[in-house]
Short mmCIF file of C-alpha atoms in Angstrom, two decimals:
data_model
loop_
_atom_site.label_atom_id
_atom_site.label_comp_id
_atom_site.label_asym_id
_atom_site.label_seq_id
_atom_site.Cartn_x
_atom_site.Cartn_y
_atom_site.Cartn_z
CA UNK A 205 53.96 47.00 12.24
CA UNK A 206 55.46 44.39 13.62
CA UNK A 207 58.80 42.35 12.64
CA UNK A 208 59.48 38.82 13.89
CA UNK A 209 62.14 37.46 10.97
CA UNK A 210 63.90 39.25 8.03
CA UNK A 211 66.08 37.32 5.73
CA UNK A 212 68.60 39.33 3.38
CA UNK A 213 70.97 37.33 0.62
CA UNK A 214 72.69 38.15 -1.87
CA UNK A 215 74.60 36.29 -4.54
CA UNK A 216 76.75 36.98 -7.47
CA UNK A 217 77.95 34.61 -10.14
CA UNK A 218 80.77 34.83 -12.74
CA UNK A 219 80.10 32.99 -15.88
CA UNK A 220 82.86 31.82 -18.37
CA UNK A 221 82.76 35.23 -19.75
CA UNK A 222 83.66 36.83 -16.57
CA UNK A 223 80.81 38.58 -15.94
CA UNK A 224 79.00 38.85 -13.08
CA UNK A 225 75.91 38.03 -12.12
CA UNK A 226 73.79 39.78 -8.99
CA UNK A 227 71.24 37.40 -7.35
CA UNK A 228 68.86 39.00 -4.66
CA UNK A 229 66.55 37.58 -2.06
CA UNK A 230 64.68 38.42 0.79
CA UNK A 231 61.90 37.01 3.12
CA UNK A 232 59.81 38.76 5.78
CA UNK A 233 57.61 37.54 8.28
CA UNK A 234 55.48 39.60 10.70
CA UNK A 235 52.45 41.19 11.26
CA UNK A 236 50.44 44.31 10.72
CA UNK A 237 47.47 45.82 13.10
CA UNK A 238 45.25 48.49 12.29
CA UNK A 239 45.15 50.73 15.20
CA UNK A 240 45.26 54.85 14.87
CA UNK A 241 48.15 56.81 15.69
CA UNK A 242 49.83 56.96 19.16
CA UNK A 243 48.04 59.37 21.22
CA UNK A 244 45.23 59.73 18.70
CA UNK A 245 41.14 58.54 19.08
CA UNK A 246 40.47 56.19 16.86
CA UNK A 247 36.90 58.15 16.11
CA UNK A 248 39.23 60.83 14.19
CA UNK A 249 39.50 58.26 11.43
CA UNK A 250 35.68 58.22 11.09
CA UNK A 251 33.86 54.97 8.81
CA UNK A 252 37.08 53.95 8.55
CA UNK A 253 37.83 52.96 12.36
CA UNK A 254 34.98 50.82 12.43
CA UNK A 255 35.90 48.88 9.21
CA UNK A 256 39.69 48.52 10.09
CA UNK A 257 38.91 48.26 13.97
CA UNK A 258 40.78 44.76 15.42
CA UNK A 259 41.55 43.70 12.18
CA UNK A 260 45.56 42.46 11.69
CA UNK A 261 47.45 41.45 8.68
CA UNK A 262 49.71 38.36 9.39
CA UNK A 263 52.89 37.28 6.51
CA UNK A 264 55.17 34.12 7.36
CA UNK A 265 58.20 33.91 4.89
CA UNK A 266 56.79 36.54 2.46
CA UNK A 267 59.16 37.14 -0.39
CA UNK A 268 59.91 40.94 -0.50
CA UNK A 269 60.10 40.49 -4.38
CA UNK A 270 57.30 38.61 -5.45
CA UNK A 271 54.34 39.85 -3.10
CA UNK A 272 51.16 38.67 -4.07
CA UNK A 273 53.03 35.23 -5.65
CA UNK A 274 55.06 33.75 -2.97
CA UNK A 275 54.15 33.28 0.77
CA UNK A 276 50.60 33.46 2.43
CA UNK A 277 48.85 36.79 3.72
CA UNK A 278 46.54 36.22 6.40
CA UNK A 279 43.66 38.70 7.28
CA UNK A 280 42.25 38.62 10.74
CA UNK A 281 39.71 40.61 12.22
CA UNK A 282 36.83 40.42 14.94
CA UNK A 283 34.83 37.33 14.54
CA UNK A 284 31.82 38.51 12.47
CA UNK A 285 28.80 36.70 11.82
CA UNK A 286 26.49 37.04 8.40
CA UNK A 287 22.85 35.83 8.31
CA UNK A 288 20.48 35.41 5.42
CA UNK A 289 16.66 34.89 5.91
CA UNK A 290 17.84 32.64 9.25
CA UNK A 291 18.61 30.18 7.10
CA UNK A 292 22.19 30.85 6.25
CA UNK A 293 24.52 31.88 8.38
CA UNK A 294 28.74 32.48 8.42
CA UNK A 295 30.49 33.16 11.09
CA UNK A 296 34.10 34.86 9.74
CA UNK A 297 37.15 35.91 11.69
CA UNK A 298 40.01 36.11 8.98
CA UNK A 299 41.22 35.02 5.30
CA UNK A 300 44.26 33.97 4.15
CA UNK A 301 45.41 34.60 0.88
CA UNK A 302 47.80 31.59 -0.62
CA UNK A 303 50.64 32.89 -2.13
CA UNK A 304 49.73 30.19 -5.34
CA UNK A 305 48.95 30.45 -8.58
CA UNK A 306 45.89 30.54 -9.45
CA UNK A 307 44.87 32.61 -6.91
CA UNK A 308 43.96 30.46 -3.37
CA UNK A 309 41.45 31.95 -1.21
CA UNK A 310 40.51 30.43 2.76
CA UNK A 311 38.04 31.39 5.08
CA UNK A 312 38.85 31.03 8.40
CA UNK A 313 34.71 30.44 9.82
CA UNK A 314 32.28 27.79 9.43
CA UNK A 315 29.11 28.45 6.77
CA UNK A 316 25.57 27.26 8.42
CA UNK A 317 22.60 26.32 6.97
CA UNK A 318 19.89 25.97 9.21
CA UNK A 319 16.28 26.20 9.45
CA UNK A 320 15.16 24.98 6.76
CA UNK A 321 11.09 23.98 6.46
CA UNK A 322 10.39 20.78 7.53
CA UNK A 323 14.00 19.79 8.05
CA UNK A 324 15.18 19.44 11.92
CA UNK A 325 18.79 19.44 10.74
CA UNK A 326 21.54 21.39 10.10
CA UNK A 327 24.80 21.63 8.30
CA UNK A 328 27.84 23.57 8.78
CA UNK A 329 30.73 23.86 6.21
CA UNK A 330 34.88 24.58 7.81
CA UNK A 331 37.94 24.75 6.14
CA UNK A 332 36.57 26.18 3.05
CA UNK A 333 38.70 26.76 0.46
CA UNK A 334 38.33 28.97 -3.39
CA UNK A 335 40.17 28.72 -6.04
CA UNK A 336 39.89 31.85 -8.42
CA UNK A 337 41.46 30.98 -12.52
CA UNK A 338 40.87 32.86 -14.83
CA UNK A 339 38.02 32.66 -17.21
CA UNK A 340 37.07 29.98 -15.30
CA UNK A 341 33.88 29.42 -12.76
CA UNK A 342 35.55 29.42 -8.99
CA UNK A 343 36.30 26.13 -7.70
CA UNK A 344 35.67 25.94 -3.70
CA UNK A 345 36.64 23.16 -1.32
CA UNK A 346 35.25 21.90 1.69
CA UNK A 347 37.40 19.91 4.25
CA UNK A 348 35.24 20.00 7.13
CA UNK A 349 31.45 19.07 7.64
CA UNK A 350 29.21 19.35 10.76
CA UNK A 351 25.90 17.68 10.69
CA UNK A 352 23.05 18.15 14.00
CA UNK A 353 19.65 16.42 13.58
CA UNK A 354 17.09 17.05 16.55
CA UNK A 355 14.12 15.23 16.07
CA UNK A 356 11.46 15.69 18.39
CA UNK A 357 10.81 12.29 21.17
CA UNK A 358 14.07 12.35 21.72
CA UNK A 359 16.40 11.67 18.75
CA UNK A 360 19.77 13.94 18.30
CA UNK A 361 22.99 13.17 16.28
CA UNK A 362 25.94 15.35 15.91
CA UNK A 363 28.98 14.55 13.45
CA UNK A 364 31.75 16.56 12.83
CA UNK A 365 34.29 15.16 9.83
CA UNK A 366 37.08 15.92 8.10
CA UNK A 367 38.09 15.28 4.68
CA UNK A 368 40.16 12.55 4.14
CA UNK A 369 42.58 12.24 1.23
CA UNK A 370 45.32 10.43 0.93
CA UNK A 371 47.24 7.06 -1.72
CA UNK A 372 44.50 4.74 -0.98
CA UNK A 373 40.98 6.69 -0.11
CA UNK A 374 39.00 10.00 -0.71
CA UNK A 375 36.41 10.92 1.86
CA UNK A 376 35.44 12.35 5.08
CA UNK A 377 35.99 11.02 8.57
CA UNK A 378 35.09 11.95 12.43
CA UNK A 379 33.40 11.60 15.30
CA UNK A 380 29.82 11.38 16.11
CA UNK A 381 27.55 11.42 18.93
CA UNK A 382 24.26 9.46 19.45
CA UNK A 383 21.31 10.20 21.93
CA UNK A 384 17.92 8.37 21.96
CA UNK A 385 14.69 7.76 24.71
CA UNK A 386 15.87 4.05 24.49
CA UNK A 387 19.81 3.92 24.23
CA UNK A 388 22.04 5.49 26.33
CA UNK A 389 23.97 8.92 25.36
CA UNK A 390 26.76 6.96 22.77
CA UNK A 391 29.94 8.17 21.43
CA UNK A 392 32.63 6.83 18.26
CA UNK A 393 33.24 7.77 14.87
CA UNK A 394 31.90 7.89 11.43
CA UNK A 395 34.05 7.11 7.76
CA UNK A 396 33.13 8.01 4.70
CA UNK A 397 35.04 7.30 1.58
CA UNK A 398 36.14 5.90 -2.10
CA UNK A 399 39.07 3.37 -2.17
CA UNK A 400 40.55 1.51 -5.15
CA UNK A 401 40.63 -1.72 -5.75
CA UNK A 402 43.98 -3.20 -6.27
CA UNK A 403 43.43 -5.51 -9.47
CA UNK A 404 41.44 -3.26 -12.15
CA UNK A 405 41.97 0.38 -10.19
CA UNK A 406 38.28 1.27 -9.79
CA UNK A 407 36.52 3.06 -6.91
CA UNK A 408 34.39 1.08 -4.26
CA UNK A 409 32.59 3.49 -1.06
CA UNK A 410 33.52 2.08 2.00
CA UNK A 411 31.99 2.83 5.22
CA UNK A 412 33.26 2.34 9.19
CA UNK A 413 30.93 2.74 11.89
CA UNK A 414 31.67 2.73 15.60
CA UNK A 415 29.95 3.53 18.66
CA UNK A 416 30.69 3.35 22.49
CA UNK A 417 28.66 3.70 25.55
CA UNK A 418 31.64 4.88 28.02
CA UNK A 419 29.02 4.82 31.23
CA UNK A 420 29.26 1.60 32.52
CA UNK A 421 29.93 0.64 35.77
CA UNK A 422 29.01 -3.56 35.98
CA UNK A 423 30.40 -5.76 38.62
CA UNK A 424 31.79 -8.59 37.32
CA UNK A 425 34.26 -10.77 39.51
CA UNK A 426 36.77 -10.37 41.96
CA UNK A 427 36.02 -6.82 41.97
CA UNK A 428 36.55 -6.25 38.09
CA UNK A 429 33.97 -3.45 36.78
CA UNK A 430 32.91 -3.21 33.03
CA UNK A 431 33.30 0.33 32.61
CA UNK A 432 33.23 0.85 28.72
CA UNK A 433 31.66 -1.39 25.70
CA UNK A 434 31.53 -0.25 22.07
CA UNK A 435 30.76 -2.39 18.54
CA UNK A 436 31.34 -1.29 15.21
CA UNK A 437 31.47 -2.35 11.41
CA UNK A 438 33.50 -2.07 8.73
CA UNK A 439 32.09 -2.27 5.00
CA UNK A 440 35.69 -2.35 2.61
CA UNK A 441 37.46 -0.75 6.10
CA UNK A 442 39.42 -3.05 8.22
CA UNK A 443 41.22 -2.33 11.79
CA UNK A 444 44.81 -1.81 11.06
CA UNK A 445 46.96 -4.70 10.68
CA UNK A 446 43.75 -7.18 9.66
CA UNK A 447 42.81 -6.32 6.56
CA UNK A 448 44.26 -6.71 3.49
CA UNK A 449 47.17 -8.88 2.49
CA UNK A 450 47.34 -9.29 6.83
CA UNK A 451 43.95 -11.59 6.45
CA UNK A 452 46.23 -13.94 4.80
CA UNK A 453 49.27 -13.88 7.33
CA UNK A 454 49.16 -16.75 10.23
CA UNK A 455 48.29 -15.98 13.33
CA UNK A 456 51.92 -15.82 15.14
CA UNK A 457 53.03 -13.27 11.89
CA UNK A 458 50.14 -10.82 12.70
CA UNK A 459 50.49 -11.25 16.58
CA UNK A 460 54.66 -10.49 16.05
CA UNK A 461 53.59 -7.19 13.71
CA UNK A 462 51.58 -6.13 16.44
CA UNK A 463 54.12 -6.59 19.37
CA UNK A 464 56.56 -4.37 17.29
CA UNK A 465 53.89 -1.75 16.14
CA UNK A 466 54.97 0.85 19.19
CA UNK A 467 51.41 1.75 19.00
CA UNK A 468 49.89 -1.71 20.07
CA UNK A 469 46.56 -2.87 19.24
CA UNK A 470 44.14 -0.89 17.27
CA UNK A 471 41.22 0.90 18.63
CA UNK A 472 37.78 1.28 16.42
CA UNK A 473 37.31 4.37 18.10
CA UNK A 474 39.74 6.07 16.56
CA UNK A 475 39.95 6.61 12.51
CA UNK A 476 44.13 6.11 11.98
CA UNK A 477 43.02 2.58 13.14
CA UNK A 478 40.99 2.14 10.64
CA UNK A 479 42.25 1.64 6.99
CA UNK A 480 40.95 0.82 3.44
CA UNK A 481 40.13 -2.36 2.66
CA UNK A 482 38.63 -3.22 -0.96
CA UNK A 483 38.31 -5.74 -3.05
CA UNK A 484 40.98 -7.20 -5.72
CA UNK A 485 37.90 -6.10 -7.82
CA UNK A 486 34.85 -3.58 -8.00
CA UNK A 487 32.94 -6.37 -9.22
CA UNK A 488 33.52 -8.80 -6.32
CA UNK A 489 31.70 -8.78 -2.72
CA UNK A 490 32.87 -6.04 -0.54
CA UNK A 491 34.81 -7.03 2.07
CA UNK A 492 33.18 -6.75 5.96
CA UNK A 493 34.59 -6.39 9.44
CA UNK A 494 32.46 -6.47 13.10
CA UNK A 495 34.48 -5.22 15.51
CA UNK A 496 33.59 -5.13 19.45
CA UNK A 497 35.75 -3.65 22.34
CA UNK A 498 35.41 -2.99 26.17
CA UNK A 499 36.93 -1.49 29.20
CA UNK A 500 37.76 -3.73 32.12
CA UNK A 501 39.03 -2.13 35.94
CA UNK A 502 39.93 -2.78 38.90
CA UNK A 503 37.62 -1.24 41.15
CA UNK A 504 35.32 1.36 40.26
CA UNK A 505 36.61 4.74 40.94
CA UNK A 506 35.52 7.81 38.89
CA UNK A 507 37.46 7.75 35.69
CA UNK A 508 39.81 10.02 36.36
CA UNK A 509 41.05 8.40 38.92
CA UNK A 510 44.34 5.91 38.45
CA UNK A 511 43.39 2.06 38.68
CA UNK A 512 45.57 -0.44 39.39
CA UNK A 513 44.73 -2.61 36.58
CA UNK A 514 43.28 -1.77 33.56
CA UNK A 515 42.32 -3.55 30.33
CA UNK A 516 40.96 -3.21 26.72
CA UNK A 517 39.88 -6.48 25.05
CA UNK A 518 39.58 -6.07 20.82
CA UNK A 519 37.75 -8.80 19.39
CA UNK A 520 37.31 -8.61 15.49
CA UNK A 521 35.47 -10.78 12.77
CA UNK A 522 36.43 -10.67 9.36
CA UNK A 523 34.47 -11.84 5.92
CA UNK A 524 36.27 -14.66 5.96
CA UNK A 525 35.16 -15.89 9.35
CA UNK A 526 38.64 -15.32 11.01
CA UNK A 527 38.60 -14.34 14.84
CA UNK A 528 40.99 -12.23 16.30
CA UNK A 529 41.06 -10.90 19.88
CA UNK A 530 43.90 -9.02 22.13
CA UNK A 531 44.49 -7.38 24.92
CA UNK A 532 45.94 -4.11 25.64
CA UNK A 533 46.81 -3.82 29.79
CA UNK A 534 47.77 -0.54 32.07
CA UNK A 535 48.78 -0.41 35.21
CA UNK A 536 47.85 2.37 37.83
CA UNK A 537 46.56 4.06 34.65
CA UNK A 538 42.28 6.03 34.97
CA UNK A 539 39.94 5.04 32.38
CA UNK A 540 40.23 8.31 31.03
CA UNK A 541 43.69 8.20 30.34
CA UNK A 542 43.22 5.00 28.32
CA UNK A 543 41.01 6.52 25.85
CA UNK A 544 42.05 7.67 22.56
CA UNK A 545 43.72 11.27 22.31
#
């Protein structure tokens, strides 16, 4: 048993009657690991050592006087791994219990389904969450989603999103991966999501699609390379700072918002650059966005290795036919660094 904080108060109040009042509090946070006594084999505890064995009971901020109802308890234990038939599988290494009402449950492993007849895919479920009221059927939530698809000739996509929820869209969002017999091995990101329109507050999908082949090395002049190029689309998603009530702004207001944004120019390979972008209404045409981007160096060292010059070039088209390009510049910076974190 181990104790990392303890918080003790105490507080009394006098009302106008002059009597007083005791107030109590206390908070604990810690841990607690299974383990048999000092000195002791932990095969004198029998079934029970096997059950127990690894597993550790983690509190932060528990309130010593409403256990079970204020703080979170978090279960860990070996990682374990469940399969049914082949075809479902979970991998589990803890649960935490959320000190909420109604009762909160999350599993702390992934839930696969995989092999399925005919189907050369796969899905895997994270971040899974269960909600327990009473008389009522369990409501679970998923905030993270893996998809793999190997067809045979050549054909594989991975995806790995997270849900997305926030004032302006519901969805999921991540990266992907993208490998063919006729395209090179491709990288970027995948969006999912609903958005509301501004005018009559109903939902649109939207969609932004990116992808990036980061294996270039073209000679181009005065011994420039081309060492990255990506494109990408958005349908009702726009690159931050050119959709939306921007579209409108002229040229030298959307050029000054981006000098003071301490974050530069956006990058389409990265989803906080990438922002909802509906309609006034569900009923009208949904807005679009092409979006292109490449990697220019001096030289062509490996990309880890710092180049004297380095730029990004951002060229976007919107649905209304306006054209916006920039440039984002490092010096001694590698390709690598450059990237997205």
């Amino acid at each position: 048993f181990q104790i990392t904080k303890l918080e003790l108060s105490t507080k009394i109040t006098i009302d106008s009657g002059h009597n007083p009042r005791w107030t109590s509090q206390g908070t604990i946070t810690g841990s607690v690991k299974f383990e048999p006594p000092p000195g002791q084999s932990a095969s004198a505890c029998g079934p029970l050592s096997e059950l127990f064995a690894g597993v550790t009971c983690e509190f932060e901020n528990l309130d010593l006087l409403e256990i079970g109802h204020v703080g979170d308890i978090t279960f860990k234990f070996p990682p374990k791994t469940f399969s049914v038939a082949d075809i479902l599988e979970l991998d589990l290494s803890g649960i935490v219990i959320k000190g909420t009402a109604p009762l909160q449950f999350s599993l702390l492993g992934d839930v696969t389904i995989q092999n399925l007849p005919g189907i050369p895919a796969s899905l895997t479920f994270g971040g899974i969450d269960i909600t327990a009221a009473p008389s009522k059927v369990p409501n679970i939530t998923i905030n993270r989603i893996g998809i793999s698809i190997n067809v045979a000739g050549g054909f594989d996509f991975d995806a790995e999103v997270d849900e997305i929820k926030d004032s302006t869209e519901r969805g999921f969002g991540g990266s992907m991966r993208l490998s063919t017999d006729v395209l090179p091995p491709l990288t970027g990101l995948i969006k999912l999501t609903q958005a509301r329109t501004p005018d009559d507050n109903r939902t649109v999908p939207t969609l932004a699609l990116y992808l990036e082949d980061s294996d270039f090395d073209i000679a181009l002049v005065l011994g420039f390379f081309l060492r990255s190029i990506g494109l990408g689309l958005g349908i009702n998603q726009a690159l931050r700072g050119l959709g939306g009530k921007a579209q409108d702004q002229p040229i030298q207001n959307r050029i000054k918002a981006f000098v003071d944004d301490p974050s530069g120019l956006p990058n389409p390979n990265t989803l906080s650059s990438w922002e909802a972008n509906p309609p006034a209404k569900a009923s009208q045409p949904p807005r679009w966005m092409i979006v292109a981007q490449t990697l220019i160096t001096f030289g062509d060292d490996p990309t880890d290795v710092a180049s004297p010059l380095a730029g990004s070039l951002l060229v976007a088209l919107a649905q209304n036919l306006s054209l916006v390009a920039g440039l984002n510049l490092w010096l001694f910076t590698s390709p690598d660094e450059t990237a997205p974190a």
